[in-house]
């Protein structure tokens, strides 16, 4: 991952978007993430792609004992909110490593679609987690990253994974497309058992209050996944991974809009 957020033009556009209230973070991503997180009291946490520290600080304030918040952008970290139990580290997610078994929880908020080698990071996350530790992340939904040429609500080239270039505040923003199946298979390959898959979308009430959200009911903008490492002493190796059919997480999703 390069430090896209150190580009002054990009960073200015991103901050203006967040300040305007037009971003999907507050109405969709943050409530969905909060609903999926396990209890964090006393937990040792690694936050991958922490930005200005919003999630890291929320976890510390919820009782996490220590949060290592990692981001490649010097500018984002310079503006990060300080907290006595949050340690900020400027590092590329492609290279960062922490001691084996040193994390009870690993989180990532809307960052992993910028990462070229997703599988390598999953292998590292699996090493970092204690037995039974949790991994909860959001990323741009594959229906958004799929098209070789970006277009609203047009899903194309879904099976062709890899690099995509987008114009978002600046030209040449690089993201990486991978299917939901690839994401789940990578987790499973490294012993991380998927517990929840969600696709947060706005409620009809949210759309009525903010019509700009309507497009996100036509196709989901976010993919949320939570998984756990195997508990201590559980050495089962599943030959296949079966996910529930129908609306995964529907009962919980009612509270995430």
Short mmCIF file of C-alpha atoms in Angstrom, two decimals:
data_model
loop_
_atom_site.label_atom_id
_atom_site.label_comp_id
_atom_site.label_asym_id
_atom_site.label_seq_id
_atom_site.Cartn_x
_atom_site.Cartn_y
_atom_site.Cartn_z
CA UNK A 1 0.00 0.00 0.00
CA UNK A 2 1.34 3.41 -0.86
CA UNK A 3 0.62 6.49 1.22
CA UNK A 4 -2.25 7.72 -0.94
CA UNK A 5 -3.54 9.81 1.93
CA UNK A 6 -0.29 11.82 1.97
CA UNK A 7 -1.23 13.31 -1.41
CA UNK A 8 -2.36 16.85 -0.40
CA UNK A 9 -5.06 17.06 -3.09
CA UNK A 10 -6.46 13.65 -2.19
CA UNK A 11 -6.31 14.29 1.54
CA UNK A 12 -8.10 17.62 1.17
CA UNK A 13 -10.89 15.99 -0.86
CA UNK A 14 -11.22 13.12 1.61
CA UNK A 15 -11.43 15.42 4.61
CA UNK A 16 -13.98 17.64 2.89
CA UNK A 17 -16.10 14.55 2.19
CA UNK A 18 -16.00 13.42 5.81
CA UNK A 19 -16.74 16.90 7.11
CA UNK A 20 -19.68 17.32 4.72
CA UNK A 21 -21.52 14.33 6.17
CA UNK A 22 -21.90 12.82 2.68
CA UNK A 23 -19.57 9.86 3.34
CA UNK A 24 -20.89 6.37 4.08
CA UNK A 25 -18.75 5.94 7.20
CA UNK A 26 -21.07 7.45 9.81
CA UNK A 27 -24.43 6.16 8.53
CA UNK A 28 -23.28 2.69 7.38
CA UNK A 29 -19.76 1.52 8.14
CA UNK A 30 -19.29 2.65 11.73
CA UNK A 31 -22.62 1.23 13.03
CA UNK A 32 -22.00 -2.06 11.19
CA UNK A 33 -18.50 -2.34 12.63
CA UNK A 34 -19.72 -1.52 16.15
CA UNK A 35 -22.40 -4.21 15.90
CA UNK A 36 -19.87 -6.85 14.78
CA UNK A 37 -17.13 -6.15 17.33
CA UNK A 38 -16.77 -8.49 20.32
CA UNK A 39 -16.42 -7.10 23.86
CA UNK A 40 -13.06 -5.34 24.04
CA UNK A 41 -12.52 -4.75 27.76
CA UNK A 42 -8.91 -5.67 28.51
CA UNK A 43 -8.18 -6.66 24.91
CA UNK A 44 -4.92 -6.14 23.05
CA UNK A 45 -5.90 -4.76 19.64
CA UNK A 46 -4.19 -4.17 16.29
CA UNK A 47 -5.94 -1.64 14.01
CA UNK A 48 -4.81 -1.92 10.37
CA UNK A 49 -5.21 1.24 8.29
CA UNK A 50 -6.21 3.35 11.28
CA UNK A 51 -6.26 6.73 9.49
CA UNK A 52 -6.79 9.50 12.01
CA UNK A 53 -7.53 7.01 14.76
CA UNK A 54 -11.31 7.11 15.03
CA UNK A 55 -11.80 3.36 15.50
CA UNK A 56 -8.65 2.95 17.60
CA UNK A 57 -9.81 5.59 20.07
CA UNK A 58 -13.35 4.17 20.22
CA UNK A 59 -11.87 0.78 21.14
CA UNK A 60 -9.61 2.29 23.79
CA UNK A 61 -12.52 4.21 25.27
CA UNK A 62 -14.54 0.97 25.31
CA UNK A 63 -11.89 -0.58 27.54
CA UNK A 64 -9.21 -2.07 25.29
CA UNK A 65 -5.97 -2.40 27.25
CA UNK A 66 -3.72 -1.51 24.32
CA UNK A 67 -4.35 -0.54 20.69
CA UNK A 68 -1.55 -0.62 18.13
CA UNK A 69 -2.90 1.60 15.35
CA UNK A 70 -1.06 1.23 12.03
CA UNK A 71 -1.23 3.42 8.92
CA UNK A 72 1.08 4.22 6.01
CA UNK A 73 0.11 7.90 5.88
CA UNK A 74 2.27 10.29 7.88
CA UNK A 75 -0.30 13.06 7.39
CA UNK A 76 -3.19 11.00 8.74
CA UNK A 77 -1.18 9.92 11.76
CA UNK A 78 -0.04 13.49 12.40
CA UNK A 79 -3.72 14.42 12.76
CA UNK A 80 -4.65 11.32 14.78
CA UNK A 81 -6.42 11.73 18.09
CA UNK A 82 -4.06 10.93 20.99
CA UNK A 83 -5.10 8.47 23.67
CA UNK A 84 -3.03 6.97 26.50
CA UNK A 85 -3.82 3.41 25.41
CA UNK A 86 -3.35 3.94 21.66
CA UNK A 87 0.10 3.58 20.06
CA UNK A 88 0.37 4.90 16.50
CA UNK A 89 2.79 3.28 14.04
CA UNK A 90 3.59 4.54 10.55
CA UNK A 91 4.03 1.39 8.47
CA UNK A 92 2.82 -0.20 5.26
CA UNK A 93 0.26 -2.97 5.81
CA UNK A 94 2.18 -5.04 3.27
CA UNK A 95 5.13 -5.20 5.68
CA UNK A 96 3.92 -4.68 9.24
CA UNK A 97 4.36 -7.55 11.68
CA UNK A 98 3.77 -8.08 15.40
CA UNK A 99 4.73 -10.94 17.72
CA UNK A 100 2.89 -14.23 17.41
CA UNK A 101 -0.10 -14.56 19.73
CA UNK A 102 0.08 -10.92 20.87
CA UNK A 103 -3.40 -9.76 19.78
CA UNK A 104 -6.85 -10.60 21.09
CA UNK A 105 -8.51 -8.60 18.32
CA UNK A 106 -7.42 -7.35 14.90
CA UNK A 107 -9.59 -4.78 13.12
CA UNK A 108 -9.47 -2.89 9.85
CA UNK A 109 -11.85 -0.22 8.61
CA UNK A 110 -12.15 0.36 4.85
CA UNK A 111 -8.47 -0.22 4.06
CA UNK A 112 -7.91 -3.73 2.76
CA UNK A 113 -9.09 -3.02 -0.80
CA UNK A 114 -5.87 -0.99 -1.17
CA UNK A 115 -3.74 -4.06 -0.36
CA UNK A 116 -2.32 -6.09 -3.25
CA UNK A 117 -1.46 -9.30 -1.37
CA UNK A 118 -4.51 -10.01 0.77
CA UNK A 119 -3.55 -13.64 1.43
CA UNK A 120 -0.18 -12.72 2.91
CA UNK A 121 -1.83 -10.36 5.38
CA UNK A 122 -4.32 -13.06 6.38
CA UNK A 123 -1.41 -15.38 7.18
CA UNK A 124 0.12 -12.69 9.42
CA UNK A 125 -3.19 -11.89 11.15
CA UNK A 126 -3.66 -15.60 11.91
CA UNK A 127 -0.23 -15.66 13.58
CA UNK A 128 -0.88 -12.52 15.60
CA UNK A 129 -4.15 -13.70 17.12
CA UNK A 130 -4.39 -15.68 20.34
CA UNK A 131 -6.47 -18.88 20.14
CA UNK A 132 -10.09 -17.78 19.83
CA UNK A 133 -9.04 -14.24 18.90
CA UNK A 134 -11.25 -12.18 16.60
CA UNK A 135 -10.64 -10.45 13.26
CA UNK A 136 -13.26 -7.92 12.14
CA UNK A 137 -12.86 -5.83 9.00
CA UNK A 138 -14.70 -3.79 6.42
CA UNK A 139 -13.60 -3.15 2.86
CA UNK A 140 -15.05 -1.75 -0.32
CA UNK A 141 -17.60 -4.27 -1.59
CA UNK A 142 -16.45 -6.38 -4.57
CA UNK A 143 -19.38 -5.18 -6.68
CA UNK A 144 -17.82 -1.73 -6.34
CA UNK A 145 -14.26 -2.73 -7.14
CA UNK A 146 -15.12 -5.19 -9.93
CA UNK A 147 -15.62 -3.01 -13.03
CA UNK A 148 -12.47 -2.30 -15.01
CA UNK A 149 -14.09 1.05 -15.82
CA UNK A 150 -15.96 2.42 -12.81
CA UNK A 151 -19.66 3.12 -13.32
CA UNK A 152 -22.43 3.44 -10.75
CA UNK A 153 -24.49 0.28 -10.33
CA UNK A 154 -22.84 -1.57 -13.23
CA UNK A 155 -21.25 -4.84 -12.11
CA UNK A 156 -18.84 -6.17 -14.71
CA UNK A 157 -15.59 -8.16 -14.91
CA UNK A 158 -16.36 -9.62 -11.48
CA UNK A 159 -14.31 -12.79 -11.97
CA UNK A 160 -11.22 -10.93 -13.18
CA UNK A 161 -9.43 -10.15 -9.94
CA UNK A 162 -6.54 -7.75 -9.55
CA UNK A 163 -5.53 -4.12 -9.87
CA UNK A 164 -8.03 -1.38 -10.60
CA UNK A 165 -7.39 2.33 -11.13
CA UNK A 166 -10.02 4.85 -10.14
CA UNK A 167 -10.49 8.60 -10.10
CA UNK A 168 -11.45 9.61 -6.58
CA UNK A 169 -10.40 13.18 -5.77
CA UNK A 170 -7.30 12.48 -7.90
CA UNK A 171 -6.55 10.26 -10.90
CA UNK A 172 -4.81 6.93 -10.59
CA UNK A 173 -6.13 5.75 -7.20
CA UNK A 174 -5.11 2.08 -7.08
CA UNK A 175 -7.40 -0.51 -5.50
CA UNK A 176 -7.46 -4.32 -5.77
CA UNK A 177 -10.53 -6.31 -6.66
CA UNK A 178 -11.15 -9.75 -5.22
CA UNK A 179 -14.38 -11.71 -4.99
CA UNK A 180 -16.20 -12.51 -1.76
CA UNK A 181 -15.30 -16.16 -2.38
CA UNK A 182 -11.60 -15.30 -2.52
CA UNK A 183 -11.82 -13.30 0.71
CA UNK A 184 -13.55 -16.12 2.57
CA UNK A 185 -11.25 -18.80 1.14
CA UNK A 186 -8.16 -16.87 2.23
CA UNK A 187 -9.44 -16.60 5.79
CA UNK A 188 -10.30 -20.28 5.86
CA UNK A 189 -6.92 -21.28 4.43
CA UNK A 190 -5.17 -19.68 7.38
CA UNK A 191 -7.43 -21.16 10.03
CA UNK A 192 -9.70 -18.15 10.52
CA UNK A 193 -13.30 -19.29 10.82
CA UNK A 194 -15.87 -16.92 9.37
CA UNK A 195 -18.62 -16.03 11.82
CA UNK A 196 -20.37 -13.19 10.06
CA UNK A 197 -20.67 -11.71 6.58
CA UNK A 198 -22.67 -8.53 6.16
CA UNK A 199 -23.39 -6.00 3.42
CA UNK A 200 -24.61 -2.83 5.17
CA UNK A 201 -27.10 -0.73 3.21
CA UNK A 202 -29.13 2.30 4.27
CA UNK A 203 -32.64 1.92 5.58
CA UNK A 204 -35.58 3.48 3.77
CA UNK A 205 -35.77 6.02 6.60
CA UNK A 206 -32.13 6.99 6.10
CA UNK A 207 -32.70 7.46 2.39
CA UNK A 208 -35.75 9.64 3.06
CA UNK A 209 -33.65 11.82 5.35
CA UNK A 210 -30.63 11.86 3.05
CA UNK A 211 -31.55 11.07 -0.59
CA UNK A 212 -27.88 10.81 -1.64
CA UNK A 213 -27.80 7.45 0.15
CA UNK A 214 -30.34 5.95 -2.28
CA UNK A 215 -27.68 4.62 -4.62
CA UNK A 216 -26.37 2.41 -1.82
CA UNK A 217 -29.66 0.49 -1.76
CA UNK A 218 -29.08 -0.37 -5.43
CA UNK A 219 -25.78 -2.05 -4.65
CA UNK A 220 -23.95 -2.50 -1.33
CA UNK A 221 -20.90 -0.27 -0.89
CA UNK A 222 -19.33 -2.19 2.00
CA UNK A 223 -18.40 -5.78 2.80
CA UNK A 224 -18.03 -6.63 6.49
CA UNK A 225 -16.50 -9.90 7.68
CA UNK A 226 -15.78 -11.20 11.16
CA UNK A 227 -13.80 -14.36 11.86
CA UNK A 228 -12.04 -16.12 14.73
CA UNK A 229 -8.93 -18.20 15.13
CA UNK A 230 -9.46 -21.72 16.43
CA UNK A 231 -9.86 -22.01 20.22
CA UNK A 232 -7.03 -23.55 22.25
CA UNK A 233 -6.86 -27.32 21.73
CA UNK A 234 -9.18 -27.32 18.70
CA UNK A 235 -7.20 -28.90 15.87
CA UNK A 236 -10.06 -29.67 13.52
CA UNK A 237 -9.39 -29.11 9.83
CA UNK A 238 -12.56 -28.45 7.89
CA UNK A 239 -12.48 -29.86 4.36
CA UNK A 240 -15.20 -27.52 3.19
CA UNK A 241 -16.57 -24.24 4.39
CA UNK A 242 -20.33 -23.96 4.39
CA UNK A 243 -21.93 -20.55 4.77
CA UNK A 244 -25.60 -20.12 5.60
CA UNK A 245 -27.85 -19.44 2.66
CA UNK A 246 -30.23 -16.51 2.45
CA UNK A 247 -29.64 -13.19 4.16
CA UNK A 248 -26.53 -13.72 6.24
CA UNK A 249 -26.65 -11.67 9.40
CA UNK A 250 -30.15 -10.37 8.65
CA UNK A 251 -31.23 -10.49 12.31
CA UNK A 252 -28.25 -8.35 13.34
CA UNK A 253 -28.31 -6.07 10.32
CA UNK A 254 -31.46 -4.38 11.50
CA UNK A 255 -29.36 -2.54 14.04
CA UNK A 256 -26.54 -1.49 11.68
CA UNK A 257 -28.33 0.94 9.39
#
